[in-house]
């Protein structure tokens, strides 16, 4: 008797994962077959195909981010340019600023300083649900100055504090979610995206965005200048908890028992430790040096190296902690690879060609404010289809900055408009940033609610920056 042999689709040639890898490779291969556009070198066209295929692989998530970038870097070195032209990304100080900042964040986590600060704030200000939202948001805001990753900040440090609060008030995903858990879960995501836009080191892709802006527009943005430009965003940060509170109110308004929980946990932690003191002093030292880098002329990347050095010498962290951090080395691979591919494209004249093409296609007579509105929409709307902030910035930032170049729009306000809104527009969906799936997966919030609140936050951010932002940037002399 013959038997039918069943082969699981996941083991077959056309499994979902195989297709997600094969489709980007096929897409990149088309650029080796299709003739290069007029005015663009063949090598630049082929390299752009590899770059675009790599971004598509990031979008489809057939491979982890670092693995996808590794494939792209290998293909570029094998088929188009000398590998040294791509590996230059791994010598870029922007890459190392992000990598070393993440190393430094390990010290904050290990020392317990972040947890203690959060508990102290909850004890002092956690009288109401709205107040708890502000407390957790401010904790995240402080961490955003030096930790350039939303999953690390909120997923690893802030949200566990929130989960302790949920337990105290009896709010679980399938048992009283609206009591408090749903409100704080969606709020923390919205606040984190805003917080991540307020500091150059708030999100890794912020530095990637500034690298593109430097290549295409010639702008130079320091850590301090970014904060000065982001002042209108702090207003947005203050407004978000109240807006979410009105749109999606928790059933509990007063939560005095949470303050008692914070008191008990602080007693358990005991007196502040030597490691926490060293971590706090190092944190403040780095902030001061970053903020004054234009005066002291101390490179911001060197500041991060000094911070990690202090922590290593004082045994706040050991090399084993750094070596075991998958996040650190994963970011080194994908961030250095993206920078390397973009640098090679720039060297081959791709961005200059793109600017000329856009200039020829652009209608004449567009006013300055209308141009800013178009720039804002370009920075926001495409985010709906991107499951990765990295992939979104890597794909669209060069295009938008090229558009800025051909329109003649004031460079600095346009640059900040793009950079801030690209991050904040992560709120539009529950997959716009790596933190989204983590929080959405808890089961507290319905997708439609998440999207409605995210749309409101993004719309408000756009209005704030197109009105208060443009006026403020004019006053401080950015245009």
PDB file of C-alpha atoms in Angstrom, residues 103 106 308 312 317-326 328-329:
ATOM      1  CA  UNK A 103      27.629  49.516  26.429  1.00  0.00           C
ATOM      2  CA  UNK A 106      24.521  48.118  30.578  1.00  0.00           C
ATOM      3  CA  UNK A 308      32.385  53.105  29.521  1.00  0.00           C
ATOM      4  CA  UNK A 312      35.017  49.282  33.564  1.00  0.00           C
ATOM      5  CA  UNK A 317      30.509  46.561  34.420  1.00  0.00           C
ATOM      6  CA  UNK A 318      32.965  43.922  33.247  1.00  0.00           C
ATOM      7  CA  UNK A 319      33.981  43.050  29.724  1.00  0.00           C
ATOM      8  CA  UNK A 320      31.947  39.854  30.021  1.00  0.00           C
ATOM      9  CA  UNK A 321      28.794  42.005  30.322  1.00  0.00           C
ATOM     10  CA  UNK A 322      29.698  43.750  27.071  1.00  0.00           C
ATOM     11  CA  UNK A 323      30.730  40.545  25.306  1.00  0.00           C
ATOM     12  CA  UNK A 324      27.452  38.857  26.265  1.00  0.00           C
ATOM     13  CA  UNK A 325      25.320  41.756  24.981  1.00  0.00           C
ATOM     14  CA  UNK A 326      23.826  40.520  21.707  1.00  0.00           C
ATOM     15  CA  UNK A 328      25.482  45.733  21.189  1.00  0.00           C
ATOM     16  CA  UNK A 329      27.136  43.630  18.530  1.00  0.00           C
TER      17      UNK A 329
END
